[in-house]
Amino acid sequence: MDGTLISTFLHGRASKEVRLKSKQSLTSKQVIEAMQLLVDEFKSEIERLVHLNYTVDMEYTSPSNHVFVSYSQPQLTVLCIRSHANGQTLFGTRLKTFLIENNFPTILNHLVAFESVPSDVTHKQL
């Protein structure tokens, strides 16, 4: 992934509205554009996860938000979730299993593709 790391948080003591932030900003261009991608069932499922005390970490990529890899359209890709209750981070197969078992089908469609790389492959060969 080659974009901006975006995380969820709850805003407001009473309303507890789900919002997004980058590491450095609550209102950057990337955050505002990423918020526009939270729609329909994807938004509902993200909100449900956040209200279950998880932080969702995603990568925001777009034609104008990348370093090396080009992207044809803006997208949010789910990387992992972190439990506020025990600090456990779920990613890869464990995250996929959690999402299936707990009925988060739309988030599954936004999940980063994990591929195994043989240990004898160097970084330069990638």
mmCIF file of C-alpha atoms in Angstrom:
data_model
loop_
_atom_site.group_PDB
_atom_site.id
_atom_site.type_symbol
_atom_site.label_atom_id
_atom_site.label_comp_id
_atom_site.label_asym_id
_atom_site.label_seq_id
_atom_site.Cartn_x
_atom_site.Cartn_y
_atom_site.Cartn_z
ATOM 1 C CA MET A 1 0.000 0.000 0.000
ATOM 2 C CA ASP A 2 1.252 3.430 -0.880
ATOM 3 C CA GLY A 3 -1.005 6.083 0.598
ATOM 4 C CA THR A 4 -1.974 7.552 3.955
ATOM 5 C CA LEU A 5 -2.583 5.550 7.126
ATOM 6 C CA ILE A 6 -6.083 6.399 8.377
ATOM 7 C CA SER A 7 -7.596 5.343 11.728
ATOM 8 C CA THR A 8 -11.058 5.529 13.255
ATOM 9 C CA PHE A 9 -11.960 7.322 16.480
ATOM 10 C CA LEU A 10 -15.100 8.316 18.386
ATOM 11 C CA HIS A 11 -15.752 12.061 18.453
ATOM 12 C CA GLY A 12 -17.868 13.721 21.123
ATOM 13 C CA ARG A 13 -18.769 12.638 24.618
ATOM 14 C CA ALA A 14 -22.493 12.346 23.984
ATOM 15 C CA SER A 15 -22.845 11.717 20.247
ATOM 16 C CA LYS A 16 -19.821 9.411 19.889
ATOM 17 C CA GLU A 17 -19.688 9.981 16.141
ATOM 18 C CA VAL A 18 -17.239 7.803 14.189
ATOM 19 C CA ARG A 19 -14.620 9.882 12.412
ATOM 20 C CA LEU A 20 -11.305 9.311 10.689
ATOM 21 C CA LYS A 21 -7.863 10.759 11.342
ATOM 22 C CA SER A 22 -4.376 10.481 9.970
ATOM 23 C CA LYS A 23 -1.326 10.337 12.220
ATOM 24 C CA GLN A 24 -0.940 14.108 12.062
ATOM 25 C CA SER A 25 -4.389 15.527 11.395
ATOM 26 C CA LEU A 26 -8.100 15.328 12.019
ATOM 27 C CA THR A 27 -8.899 17.623 9.088
ATOM 28 C CA SER A 28 -6.316 17.077 6.342
ATOM 29 C CA LYS A 29 -7.319 16.778 2.689
ATOM 30 C CA GLN A 30 -6.709 13.018 2.888
ATOM 31 C CA VAL A 31 -8.938 12.648 5.965
ATOM 32 C CA ILE A 32 -11.762 14.619 4.342
ATOM 33 C CA GLU A 33 -11.504 12.579 1.132
ATOM 34 C CA ALA A 34 -11.369 9.312 3.104
ATOM 35 C CA MET A 35 -14.490 10.299 5.091
ATOM 36 C CA GLN A 36 -16.355 10.638 1.778
ATOM 37 C CA LEU A 37 -15.621 6.955 1.062
ATOM 38 C CA LEU A 38 -17.392 5.828 4.239
ATOM 39 C CA VAL A 39 -20.842 5.198 2.792
ATOM 40 C CA ASP A 40 -23.707 2.722 2.977
ATOM 41 C CA GLU A 41 -22.965 -0.724 4.442
ATOM 42 C CA PHE A 42 -19.228 -0.055 4.617
ATOM 43 C CA LYS A 43 -19.886 2.919 6.899
ATOM 44 C CA SER A 44 -22.403 0.948 8.989
ATOM 45 C CA GLU A 45 -19.996 -1.938 9.508
ATOM 46 C CA ILE A 46 -17.083 0.373 10.385
ATOM 47 C CA GLU A 47 -19.325 2.187 12.892
ATOM 48 C CA ARG A 48 -20.402 -1.129 14.410
ATOM 49 C CA LEU A 49 -16.775 -2.236 14.843
ATOM 50 C CA VAL A 50 -15.807 1.084 16.431
ATOM 51 C CA HIS A 51 -18.758 0.920 18.845
ATOM 52 C CA LEU A 52 -17.596 -2.615 19.750
ATOM 53 C CA ASN A 53 -14.372 -0.922 20.982
ATOM 54 C CA TYR A 54 -12.106 -1.538 18.002
ATOM 55 C CA THR A 55 -9.927 0.917 16.130
ATOM 56 C CA VAL A 56 -9.898 0.246 12.398
ATOM 57 C CA ASP A 57 -6.627 1.030 10.607
ATOM 58 C CA MET A 58 -6.945 1.642 6.865
ATOM 59 C CA GLU A 59 -4.848 2.899 3.976
ATOM 60 C CA TYR A 60 -6.297 5.740 1.900
ATOM 61 C CA THR A 61 -5.073 5.708 -1.698
ATOM 62 C CA SER A 62 -6.151 7.750 -4.705
ATOM 63 C CA PRO A 63 -4.797 9.060 -8.009
ATOM 64 C CA SER A 64 -3.553 12.158 -6.153
ATOM 65 C CA ASN A 65 -2.524 10.430 -2.897
ATOM 66 C CA HIS A 66 0.369 8.077 -3.513
ATOM 67 C CA VAL A 67 4.150 8.045 -3.489
ATOM 68 C CA PHE A 68 5.215 5.409 -6.035
ATOM 69 C CA VAL A 69 2.264 3.194 -6.966
ATOM 70 C CA SER A 70 -0.479 4.729 -9.126
ATOM 71 C CA TYR A 71 -4.147 4.226 -8.271
ATOM 72 C CA SER A 72 -7.023 4.717 -10.700
ATOM 73 C CA GLN A 73 -9.633 5.576 -8.070
ATOM 74 C CA PRO A 74 -9.819 6.634 -4.421
ATOM 75 C CA GLN A 75 -10.224 3.758 -1.966
ATOM 76 C CA LEU A 76 -9.986 2.796 1.680
ATOM 77 C CA THR A 77 -8.332 -0.554 2.348
ATOM 78 C CA VAL A 78 -8.688 -2.147 5.786
ATOM 79 C CA LEU A 79 -5.299 -3.234 7.173
ATOM 80 C CA CYS A 80 -6.114 -4.331 10.722
ATOM 81 C CA ILE A 81 -8.304 -3.762 13.763
ATOM 82 C CA ARG A 82 -7.141 -3.214 17.347
ATOM 83 C CA SER A 83 -9.176 -4.059 20.440
ATOM 84 C CA HIS A 84 -9.450 -1.363 23.109
ATOM 85 C CA ALA A 85 -10.342 -4.066 25.654
ATOM 86 C CA ASN A 86 -7.144 -6.119 25.437
ATOM 87 C CA GLY A 87 -4.863 -4.352 22.945
ATOM 88 C CA GLN A 88 -4.926 -7.304 20.549
ATOM 89 C CA THR A 89 -4.415 -6.460 16.879
ATOM 90 C CA LEU A 90 -6.061 -8.642 14.245
ATOM 91 C CA PHE A 91 -4.746 -8.746 10.680
ATOM 92 C CA GLY A 92 -4.393 -11.253 7.865
ATOM 93 C CA THR A 93 -6.125 -14.602 8.329
ATOM 94 C CA ARG A 94 -7.174 -13.867 11.916
ATOM 95 C CA LEU A 95 -8.881 -10.632 10.854
ATOM 96 C CA LYS A 96 -10.599 -12.327 7.913
ATOM 97 C CA THR A 97 -11.892 -15.099 10.202
ATOM 98 C CA PHE A 98 -13.130 -12.526 12.756
ATOM 99 C CA LEU A 99 -14.975 -10.554 10.066
ATOM 100 C CA ILE A 100 -16.628 -13.689 8.660
ATOM 101 C CA GLU A 101 -17.636 -15.041 12.086
ATOM 102 C CA ASN A 102 -19.051 -11.678 13.192
ATOM 103 C CA ASN A 103 -20.894 -10.819 9.961
ATOM 104 C CA PHE A 104 -18.895 -7.953 8.449
ATOM 105 C CA PRO A 105 -19.219 -8.887 4.733
ATOM 106 C CA THR A 106 -18.685 -5.412 3.296
ATOM 107 C CA ILE A 107 -15.468 -4.840 5.237
ATOM 108 C CA LEU A 108 -14.235 -8.153 3.799
ATOM 109 C CA ASN A 109 -14.513 -6.552 0.351
ATOM 110 C CA HIS A 110 -12.209 -3.740 1.541
ATOM 111 C CA LEU A 111 -9.630 -5.998 3.197
ATOM 112 C CA VAL A 112 -6.008 -5.742 2.082
ATOM 113 C CA ALA A 113 -4.852 -8.763 0.096
ATOM 114 C CA PHE A 114 -2.202 -10.637 2.050
ATOM 115 C CA GLU A 115 0.257 -12.710 0.087
ATOM 116 C CA SER A 116 2.971 -14.980 1.370
ATOM 117 C CA VAL A 117 6.439 -14.215 0.110
ATOM 118 C CA PRO A 118 9.026 -17.009 0.222
ATOM 119 C CA SER A 119 11.777 -16.316 2.753
ATOM 120 C CA ASP A 120 14.519 -16.562 0.105
ATOM 121 C CA VAL A 121 13.114 -13.598 -1.874
ATOM 122 C CA THR A 122 15.034 -10.388 -1.233
ATOM 123 C CA HIS A 123 13.456 -6.953 -0.910
ATOM 124 C CA LYS A 124 15.135 -5.947 -4.170
ATOM 125 C CA GLN A 125 13.450 -8.850 -5.987
ATOM 126 C CA LEU A 126 10.013 -7.669 -4.900
#
